[in-house]
mmCIF file of C-alpha atoms in Angstrom:
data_model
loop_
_atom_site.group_PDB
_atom_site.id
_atom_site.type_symbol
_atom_site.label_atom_id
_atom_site.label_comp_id
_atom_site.label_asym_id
_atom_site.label_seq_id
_atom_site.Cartn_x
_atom_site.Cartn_y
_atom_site.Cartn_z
ATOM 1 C CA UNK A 1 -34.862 9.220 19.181
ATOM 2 C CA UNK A 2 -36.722 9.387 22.176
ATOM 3 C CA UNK A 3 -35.105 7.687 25.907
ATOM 4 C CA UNK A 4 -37.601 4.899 25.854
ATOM 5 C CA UNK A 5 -36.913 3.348 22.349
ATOM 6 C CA UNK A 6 -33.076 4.047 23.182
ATOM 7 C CA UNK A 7 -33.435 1.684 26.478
ATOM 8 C CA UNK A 8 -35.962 -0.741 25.280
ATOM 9 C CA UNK A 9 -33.519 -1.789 21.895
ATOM 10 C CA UNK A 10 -30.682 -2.366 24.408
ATOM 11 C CA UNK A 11 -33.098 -4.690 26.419
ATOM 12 C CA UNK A 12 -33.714 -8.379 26.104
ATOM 13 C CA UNK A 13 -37.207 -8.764 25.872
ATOM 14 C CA UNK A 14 -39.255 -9.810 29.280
ATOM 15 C CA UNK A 15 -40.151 -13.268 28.625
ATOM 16 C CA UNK A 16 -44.127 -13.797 29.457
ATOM 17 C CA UNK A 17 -44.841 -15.875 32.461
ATOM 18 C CA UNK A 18 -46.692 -19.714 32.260
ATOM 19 C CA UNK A 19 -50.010 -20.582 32.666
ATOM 20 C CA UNK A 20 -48.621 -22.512 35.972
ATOM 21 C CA UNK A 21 -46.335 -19.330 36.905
ATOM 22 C CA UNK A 22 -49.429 -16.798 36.362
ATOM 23 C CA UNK A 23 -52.144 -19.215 38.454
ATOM 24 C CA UNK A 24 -49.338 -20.046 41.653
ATOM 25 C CA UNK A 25 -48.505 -16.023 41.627
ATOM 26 C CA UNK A 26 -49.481 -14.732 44.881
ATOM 27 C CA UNK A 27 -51.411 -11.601 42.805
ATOM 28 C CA UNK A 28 -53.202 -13.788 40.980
ATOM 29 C CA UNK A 29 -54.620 -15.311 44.909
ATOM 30 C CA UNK A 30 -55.110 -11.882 45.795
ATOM 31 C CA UNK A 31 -56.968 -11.352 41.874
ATOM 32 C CA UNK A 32 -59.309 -14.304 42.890
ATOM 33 C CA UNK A 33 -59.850 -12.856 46.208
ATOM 34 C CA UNK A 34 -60.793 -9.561 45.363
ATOM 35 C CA UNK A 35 -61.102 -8.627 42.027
ATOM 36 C CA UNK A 36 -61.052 -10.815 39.080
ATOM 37 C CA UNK A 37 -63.997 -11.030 37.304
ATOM 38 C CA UNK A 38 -64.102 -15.085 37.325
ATOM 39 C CA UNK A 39 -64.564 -14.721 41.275
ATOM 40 C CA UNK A 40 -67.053 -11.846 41.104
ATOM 41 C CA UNK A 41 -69.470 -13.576 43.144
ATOM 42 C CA UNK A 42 -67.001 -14.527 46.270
ATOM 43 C CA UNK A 43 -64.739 -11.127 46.552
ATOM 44 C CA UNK A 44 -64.451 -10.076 49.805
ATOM 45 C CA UNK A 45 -65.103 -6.230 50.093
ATOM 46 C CA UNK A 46 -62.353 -3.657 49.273
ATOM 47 C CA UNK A 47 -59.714 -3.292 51.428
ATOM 48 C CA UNK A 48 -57.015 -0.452 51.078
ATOM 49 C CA UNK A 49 -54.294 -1.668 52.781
ATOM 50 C CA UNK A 50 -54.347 -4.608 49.707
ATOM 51 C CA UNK A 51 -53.408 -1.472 47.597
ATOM 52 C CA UNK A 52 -50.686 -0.097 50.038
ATOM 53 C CA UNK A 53 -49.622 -3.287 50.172
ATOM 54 C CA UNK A 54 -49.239 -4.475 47.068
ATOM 55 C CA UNK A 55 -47.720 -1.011 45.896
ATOM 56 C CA UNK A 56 -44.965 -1.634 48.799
ATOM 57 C CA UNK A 57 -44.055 -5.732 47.829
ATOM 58 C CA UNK A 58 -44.670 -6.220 44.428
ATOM 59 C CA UNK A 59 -44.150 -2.623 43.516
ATOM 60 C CA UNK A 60 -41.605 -0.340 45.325
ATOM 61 C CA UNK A 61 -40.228 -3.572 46.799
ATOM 62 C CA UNK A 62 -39.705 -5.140 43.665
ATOM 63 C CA UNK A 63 -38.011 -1.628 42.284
ATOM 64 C CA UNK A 64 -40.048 -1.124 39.592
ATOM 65 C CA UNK A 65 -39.974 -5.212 38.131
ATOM 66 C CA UNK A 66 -41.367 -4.921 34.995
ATOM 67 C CA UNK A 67 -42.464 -8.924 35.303
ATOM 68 C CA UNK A 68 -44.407 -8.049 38.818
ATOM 69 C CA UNK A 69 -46.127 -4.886 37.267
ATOM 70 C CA UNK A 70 -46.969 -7.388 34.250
ATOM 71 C CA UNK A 71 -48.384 -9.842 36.549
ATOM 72 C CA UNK A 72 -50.819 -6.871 37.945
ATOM 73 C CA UNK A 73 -51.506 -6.156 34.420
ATOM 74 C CA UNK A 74 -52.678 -9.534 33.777
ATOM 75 C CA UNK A 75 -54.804 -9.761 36.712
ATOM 76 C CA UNK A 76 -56.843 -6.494 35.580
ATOM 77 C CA UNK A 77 -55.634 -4.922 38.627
ATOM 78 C CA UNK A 78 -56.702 -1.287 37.550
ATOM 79 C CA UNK A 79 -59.497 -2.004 35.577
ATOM 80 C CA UNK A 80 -61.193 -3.751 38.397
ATOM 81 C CA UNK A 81 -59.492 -2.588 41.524
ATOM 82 C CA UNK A 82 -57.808 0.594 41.515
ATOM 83 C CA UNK A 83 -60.087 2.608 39.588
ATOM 84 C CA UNK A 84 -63.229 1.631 40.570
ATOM 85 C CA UNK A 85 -62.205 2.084 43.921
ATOM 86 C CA UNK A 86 -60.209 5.815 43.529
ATOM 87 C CA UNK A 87 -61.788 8.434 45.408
ATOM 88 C CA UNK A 88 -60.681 11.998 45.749
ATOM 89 C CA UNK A 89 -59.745 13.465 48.557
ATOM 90 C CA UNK A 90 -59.410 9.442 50.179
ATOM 91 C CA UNK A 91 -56.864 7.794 47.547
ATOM 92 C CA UNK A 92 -53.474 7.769 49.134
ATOM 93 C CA UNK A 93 -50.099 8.243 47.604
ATOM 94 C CA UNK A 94 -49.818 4.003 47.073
ATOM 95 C CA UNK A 95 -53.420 4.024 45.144
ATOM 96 C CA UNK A 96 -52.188 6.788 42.785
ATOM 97 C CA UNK A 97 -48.884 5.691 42.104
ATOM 98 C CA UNK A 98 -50.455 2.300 41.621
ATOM 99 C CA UNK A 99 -52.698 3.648 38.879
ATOM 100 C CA UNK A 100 -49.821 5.385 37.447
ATOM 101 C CA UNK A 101 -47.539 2.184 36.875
ATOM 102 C CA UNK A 102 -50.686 0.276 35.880
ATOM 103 C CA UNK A 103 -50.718 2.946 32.801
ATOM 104 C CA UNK A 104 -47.457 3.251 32.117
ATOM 105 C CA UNK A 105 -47.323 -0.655 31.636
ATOM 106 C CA UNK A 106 -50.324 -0.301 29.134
ATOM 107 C CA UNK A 107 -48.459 1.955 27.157
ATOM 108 C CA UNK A 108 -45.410 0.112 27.299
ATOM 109 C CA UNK A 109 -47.281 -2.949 26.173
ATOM 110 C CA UNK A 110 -49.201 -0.679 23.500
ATOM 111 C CA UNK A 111 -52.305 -1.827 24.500
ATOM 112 C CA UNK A 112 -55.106 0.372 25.250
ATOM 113 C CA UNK A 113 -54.367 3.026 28.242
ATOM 114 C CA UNK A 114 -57.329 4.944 28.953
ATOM 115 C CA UNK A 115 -60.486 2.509 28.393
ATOM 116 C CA UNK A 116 -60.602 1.407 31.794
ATOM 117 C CA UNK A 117 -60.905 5.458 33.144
ATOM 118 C CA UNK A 118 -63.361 6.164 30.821
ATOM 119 C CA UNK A 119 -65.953 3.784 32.778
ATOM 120 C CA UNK A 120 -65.640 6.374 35.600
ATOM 121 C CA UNK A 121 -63.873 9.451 33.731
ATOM 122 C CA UNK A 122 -65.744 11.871 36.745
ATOM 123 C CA UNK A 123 -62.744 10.722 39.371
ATOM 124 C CA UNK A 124 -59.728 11.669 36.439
ATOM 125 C CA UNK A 125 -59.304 15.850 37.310
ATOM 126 C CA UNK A 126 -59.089 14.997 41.274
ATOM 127 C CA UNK A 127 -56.613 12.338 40.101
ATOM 128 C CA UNK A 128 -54.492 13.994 37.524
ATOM 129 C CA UNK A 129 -54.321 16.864 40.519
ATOM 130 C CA UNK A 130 -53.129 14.824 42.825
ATOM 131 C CA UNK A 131 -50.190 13.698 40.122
ATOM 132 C CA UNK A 132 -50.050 16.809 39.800
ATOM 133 C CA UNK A 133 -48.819 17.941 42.951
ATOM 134 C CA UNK A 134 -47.111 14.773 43.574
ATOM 135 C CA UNK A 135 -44.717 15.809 40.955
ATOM 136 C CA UNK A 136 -43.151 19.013 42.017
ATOM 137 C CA UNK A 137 -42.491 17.451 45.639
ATOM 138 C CA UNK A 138 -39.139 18.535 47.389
ATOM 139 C CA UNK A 139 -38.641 14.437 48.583
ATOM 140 C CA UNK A 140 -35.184 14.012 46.071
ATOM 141 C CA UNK A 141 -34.606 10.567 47.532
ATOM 142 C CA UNK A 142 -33.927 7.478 45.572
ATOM 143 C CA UNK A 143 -36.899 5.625 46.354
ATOM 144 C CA UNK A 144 -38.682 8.927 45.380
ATOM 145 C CA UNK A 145 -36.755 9.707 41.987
ATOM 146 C CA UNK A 146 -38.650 6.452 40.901
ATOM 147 C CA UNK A 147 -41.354 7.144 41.490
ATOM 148 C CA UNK A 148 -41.046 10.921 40.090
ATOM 149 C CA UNK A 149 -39.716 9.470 36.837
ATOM 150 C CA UNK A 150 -42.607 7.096 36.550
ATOM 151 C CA UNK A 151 -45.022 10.356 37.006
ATOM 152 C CA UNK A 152 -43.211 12.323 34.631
ATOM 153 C CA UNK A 153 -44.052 9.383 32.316
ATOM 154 C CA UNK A 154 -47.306 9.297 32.682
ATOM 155 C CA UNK A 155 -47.169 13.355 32.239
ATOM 156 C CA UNK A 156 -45.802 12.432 28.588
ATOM 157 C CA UNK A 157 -48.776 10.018 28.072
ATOM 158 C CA UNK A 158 -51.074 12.452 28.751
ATOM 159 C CA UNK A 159 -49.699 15.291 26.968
ATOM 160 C CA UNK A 160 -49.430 12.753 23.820
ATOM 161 C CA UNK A 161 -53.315 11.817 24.177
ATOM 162 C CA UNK A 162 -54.745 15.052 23.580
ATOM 163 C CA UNK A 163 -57.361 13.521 20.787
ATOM 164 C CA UNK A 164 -58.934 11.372 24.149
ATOM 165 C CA UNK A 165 -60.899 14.263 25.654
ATOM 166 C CA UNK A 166 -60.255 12.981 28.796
ATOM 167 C CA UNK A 167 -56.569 14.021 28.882
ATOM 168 C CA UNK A 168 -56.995 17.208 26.601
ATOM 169 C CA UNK A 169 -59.479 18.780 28.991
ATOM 170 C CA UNK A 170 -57.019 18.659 31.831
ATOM 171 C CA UNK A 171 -53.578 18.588 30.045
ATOM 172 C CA UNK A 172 -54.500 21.700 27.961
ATOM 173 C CA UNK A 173 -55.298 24.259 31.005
ATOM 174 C CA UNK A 174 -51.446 23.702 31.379
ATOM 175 C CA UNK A 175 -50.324 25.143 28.565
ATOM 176 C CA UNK A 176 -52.327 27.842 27.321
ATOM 177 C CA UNK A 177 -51.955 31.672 27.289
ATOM 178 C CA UNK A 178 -52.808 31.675 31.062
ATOM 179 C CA UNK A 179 -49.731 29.875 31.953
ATOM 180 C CA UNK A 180 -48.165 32.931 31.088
ATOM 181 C CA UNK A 181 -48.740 34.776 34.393
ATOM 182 C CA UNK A 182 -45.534 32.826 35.663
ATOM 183 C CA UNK A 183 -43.308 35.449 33.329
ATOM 184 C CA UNK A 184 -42.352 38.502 34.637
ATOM 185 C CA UNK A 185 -44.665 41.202 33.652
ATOM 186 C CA UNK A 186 -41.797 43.216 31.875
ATOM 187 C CA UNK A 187 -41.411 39.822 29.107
ATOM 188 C CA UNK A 188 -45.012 39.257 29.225
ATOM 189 C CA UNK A 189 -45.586 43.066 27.808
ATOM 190 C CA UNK A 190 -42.639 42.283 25.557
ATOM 191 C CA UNK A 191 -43.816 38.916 23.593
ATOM 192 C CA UNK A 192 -48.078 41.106 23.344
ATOM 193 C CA UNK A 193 -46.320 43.508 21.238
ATOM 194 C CA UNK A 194 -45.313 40.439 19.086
ATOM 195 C CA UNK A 195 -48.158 39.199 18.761
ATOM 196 C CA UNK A 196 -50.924 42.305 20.010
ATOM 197 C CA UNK A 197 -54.017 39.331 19.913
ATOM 198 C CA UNK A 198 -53.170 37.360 22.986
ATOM 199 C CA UNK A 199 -52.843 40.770 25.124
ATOM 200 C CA UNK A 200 -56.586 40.751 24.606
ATOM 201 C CA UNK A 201 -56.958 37.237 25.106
ATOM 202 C CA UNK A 202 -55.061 37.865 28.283
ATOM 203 C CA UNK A 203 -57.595 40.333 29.464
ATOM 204 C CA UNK A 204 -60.664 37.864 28.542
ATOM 205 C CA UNK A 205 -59.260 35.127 30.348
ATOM 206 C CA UNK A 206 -58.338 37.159 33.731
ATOM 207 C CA UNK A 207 -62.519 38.734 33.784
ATOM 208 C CA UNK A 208 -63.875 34.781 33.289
ATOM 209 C CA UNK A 209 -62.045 33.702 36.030
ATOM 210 C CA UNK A 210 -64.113 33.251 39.099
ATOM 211 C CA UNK A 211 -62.253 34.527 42.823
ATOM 212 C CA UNK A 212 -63.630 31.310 44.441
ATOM 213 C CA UNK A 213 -61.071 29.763 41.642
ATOM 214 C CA UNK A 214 -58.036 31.769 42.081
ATOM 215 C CA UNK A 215 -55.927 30.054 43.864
ATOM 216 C CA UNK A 216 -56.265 26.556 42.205
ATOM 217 C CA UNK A 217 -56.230 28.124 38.552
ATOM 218 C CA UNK A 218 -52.644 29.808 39.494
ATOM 219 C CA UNK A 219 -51.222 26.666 40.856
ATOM 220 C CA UNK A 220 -51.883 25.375 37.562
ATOM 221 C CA UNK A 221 -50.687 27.950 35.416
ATOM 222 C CA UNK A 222 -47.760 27.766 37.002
ATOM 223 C CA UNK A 223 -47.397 24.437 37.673
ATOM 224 C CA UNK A 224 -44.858 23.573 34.278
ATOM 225 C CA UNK A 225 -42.497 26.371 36.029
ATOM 226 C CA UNK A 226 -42.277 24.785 39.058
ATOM 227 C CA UNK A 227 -41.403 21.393 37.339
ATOM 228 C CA UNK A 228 -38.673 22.947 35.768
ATOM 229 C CA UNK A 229 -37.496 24.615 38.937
ATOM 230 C CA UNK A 230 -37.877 21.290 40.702
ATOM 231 C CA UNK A 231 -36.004 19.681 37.481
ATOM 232 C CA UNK A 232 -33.031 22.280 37.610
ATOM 233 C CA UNK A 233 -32.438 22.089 41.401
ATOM 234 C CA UNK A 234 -31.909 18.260 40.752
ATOM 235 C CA UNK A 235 -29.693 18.131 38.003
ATOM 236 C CA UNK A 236 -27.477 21.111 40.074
ATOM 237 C CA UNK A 237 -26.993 18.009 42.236
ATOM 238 C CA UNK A 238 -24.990 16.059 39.607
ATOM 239 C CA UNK A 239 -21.530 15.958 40.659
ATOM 240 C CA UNK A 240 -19.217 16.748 38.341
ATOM 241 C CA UNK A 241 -16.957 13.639 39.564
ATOM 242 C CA UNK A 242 -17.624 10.534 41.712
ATOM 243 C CA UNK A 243 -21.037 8.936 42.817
ATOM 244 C CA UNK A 244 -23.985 9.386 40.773
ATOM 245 C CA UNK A 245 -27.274 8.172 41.792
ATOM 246 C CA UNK A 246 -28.451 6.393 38.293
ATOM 247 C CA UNK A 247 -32.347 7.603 39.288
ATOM 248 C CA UNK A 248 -31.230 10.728 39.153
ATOM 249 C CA UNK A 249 -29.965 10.665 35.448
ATOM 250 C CA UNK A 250 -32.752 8.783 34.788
ATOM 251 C CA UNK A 251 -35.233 11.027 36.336
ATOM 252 C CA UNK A 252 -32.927 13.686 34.276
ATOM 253 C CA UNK A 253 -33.663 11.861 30.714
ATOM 254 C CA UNK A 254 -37.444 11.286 31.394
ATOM 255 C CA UNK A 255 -37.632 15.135 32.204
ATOM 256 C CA UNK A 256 -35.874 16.360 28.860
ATOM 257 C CA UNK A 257 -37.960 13.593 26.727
ATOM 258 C CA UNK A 258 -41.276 15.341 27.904
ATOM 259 C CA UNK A 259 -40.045 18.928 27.234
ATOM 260 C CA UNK A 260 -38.761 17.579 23.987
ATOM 261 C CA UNK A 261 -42.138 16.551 23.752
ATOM 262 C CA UNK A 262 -44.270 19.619 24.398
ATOM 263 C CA UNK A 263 -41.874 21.494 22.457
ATOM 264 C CA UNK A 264 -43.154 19.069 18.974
ATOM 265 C CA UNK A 265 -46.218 19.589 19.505
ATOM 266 C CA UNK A 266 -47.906 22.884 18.055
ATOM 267 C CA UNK A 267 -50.784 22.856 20.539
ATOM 268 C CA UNK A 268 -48.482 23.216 23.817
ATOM 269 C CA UNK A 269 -45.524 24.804 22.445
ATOM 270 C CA UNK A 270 -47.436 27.855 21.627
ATOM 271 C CA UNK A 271 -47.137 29.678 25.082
ATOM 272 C CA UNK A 272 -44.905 27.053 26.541
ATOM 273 C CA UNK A 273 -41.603 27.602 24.792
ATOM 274 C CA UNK A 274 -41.764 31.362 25.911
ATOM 275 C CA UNK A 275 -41.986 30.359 29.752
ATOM 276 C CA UNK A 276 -39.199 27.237 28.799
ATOM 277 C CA UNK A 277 -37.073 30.366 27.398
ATOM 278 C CA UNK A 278 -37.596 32.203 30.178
ATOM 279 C CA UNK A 279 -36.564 30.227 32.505
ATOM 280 C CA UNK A 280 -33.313 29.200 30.944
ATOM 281 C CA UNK A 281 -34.136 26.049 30.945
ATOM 282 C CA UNK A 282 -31.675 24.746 27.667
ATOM 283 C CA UNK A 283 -28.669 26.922 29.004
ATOM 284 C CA UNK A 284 -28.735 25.470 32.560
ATOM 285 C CA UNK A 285 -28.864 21.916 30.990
ATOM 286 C CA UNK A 286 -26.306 22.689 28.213
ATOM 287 C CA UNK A 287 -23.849 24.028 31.700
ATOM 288 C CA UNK A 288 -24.803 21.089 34.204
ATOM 289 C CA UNK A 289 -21.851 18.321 34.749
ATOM 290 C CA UNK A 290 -24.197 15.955 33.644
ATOM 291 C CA UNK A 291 -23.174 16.724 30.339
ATOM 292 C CA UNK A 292 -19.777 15.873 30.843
ATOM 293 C CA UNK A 293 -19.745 12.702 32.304
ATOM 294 C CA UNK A 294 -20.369 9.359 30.864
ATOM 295 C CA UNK A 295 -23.781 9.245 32.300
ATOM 296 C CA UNK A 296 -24.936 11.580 30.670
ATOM 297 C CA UNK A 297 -25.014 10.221 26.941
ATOM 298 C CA UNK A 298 -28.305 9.772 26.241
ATOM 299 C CA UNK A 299 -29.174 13.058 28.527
ATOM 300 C CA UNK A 300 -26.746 14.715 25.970
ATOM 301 C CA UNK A 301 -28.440 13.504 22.868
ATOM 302 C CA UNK A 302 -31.715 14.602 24.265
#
């Protein structure tokens, strides 16, 4: 059973807001101001700092409030705010995490996610890069292990979305035979005698690929490595006694529900479960304190 439908069940439902709550809600003033469609004709133009600084109140300063995020969702605060406005290389870290909750809440609502990025699908690779990188930061604080979890979410959407072409055409660079030039060349030898194909595969794919590209195509081959490295390094910091920051173990659960994940599906476990293996992923988990403490439950059922 997967962390989500374990936390939701033990959750009382969030009760919808009024008519009167939802029209005195200072988003819905800011909705009218800028963005709803019903005020279309008297928005004032688009201001960024409305993004940082509704990402820093109603967001990050509401830790995560699922009723504040639903208020947002209401408004149509990514349909007609944050997306239209995204632009890469400009976006900041606020704008992207924004879009990120706003997507997350979709799904959790089970409602469609991806409609409102398919009006202006040319801005989602610069986008899903910058999640991309914005996952495998070395920032391990608390405020930060929110926010990771809520990206490693979104990494599960899109990895479960692979029939909206959108996702697949980005999502699928990450785990294909190419991804294999984070094993050591010794394995990599070892698993082409398995299976003597993909060693010419392996040779087609390293003549396509264009210099100019290099270094951005091996950032992203080994990009599901370095999550795991940056997921390993933070469950070492599990204590085997005393404090535990409960981010953390969330952070912990999100990260085993997505490798759970890619590991069901036939598409990315293909060439992923060798680099999982290799990296001892299941052992170090199986060995971490975590394990052992009473926090760890559903990180143990995982």
């Amino acid at each position: 059973m997967k962390a989500d439908n374990v936390a939701s069940s033990d959750k009382p439902k969030i009760p919808l807001p009024t008519l009167s709550q939802i029209n005195a809600d200072r988003i819905t003033q800011l909705a009218n101001q800028y963005w709803s469609p019903q005020t279309k004709n008297s928005h004032l133009p688009y201001d960024a700092s409305i993004v940082e600084s509704i990402y820093q109140t109603e967001i990050l300063g509401s830790f995560f409030s699922v009723r504040r995020i639903m208020m947002l969702e209401f408004s149509q605060y990514l349909e007609n705010y944050l997306w239209p406005q995204y632009k890469a290389g400009e976006a900041s870290h606020a704008h992207m995490m924004s879009i990120i909750v706003m997507i997350n809440e979709k799904f959790r609502e089970r409602v469609p996610a991806w409609q409102a990025l398919l009006k202006k699908p040319e801005h989602f690779p610069a986008f899903f890069e910058q999640v991309l990188r914005a996952s495998v930061t070395d920032d391990h604080t608390s405020q930060n292990m929110r926010e990771q979890t809520a990206l490693l979410l979104f990494l599960n959407h899109c990895f479960g979305s692979m029939e909206v072409q959108l996702c697949r055409d980005q999502v699928k660079r990450l785990v294909s035979l190419s991804m294999w030039i984070s094993l050591q060349e010794g394995r990599r030898n070892q698993e082409f005698k398995l299976v003597p194909k993909w060693k010419k595969y392996w040779r087609a794919i390293q003549k396509k690929d264009k210099p100019e590209l290099l270094e951005k195509l091996s950032w992203e081959r080994h990009y599901l490595q370095k999550l795991m490295i940056k997921f390993m390094l933070i469950l070492d910091t599990v204590p085997e006694t005393g404090d535990i920051d409960a981010n953390v173990v969330r952070y912990c659960e999100r990260f085993l529900e997505l490798m759970i994940d890619l590991e069901a599906l036939l598409p990315t476990r293909r060439f992923f479960n060798t680099v999982m293996d290799d990296c001892h992923l299941v052992v170090r988990c199986q060995l971490s304190p975590l394990t052992r403490r009473p926090e760890g439950q559903l990180f143990t059922q995982s």
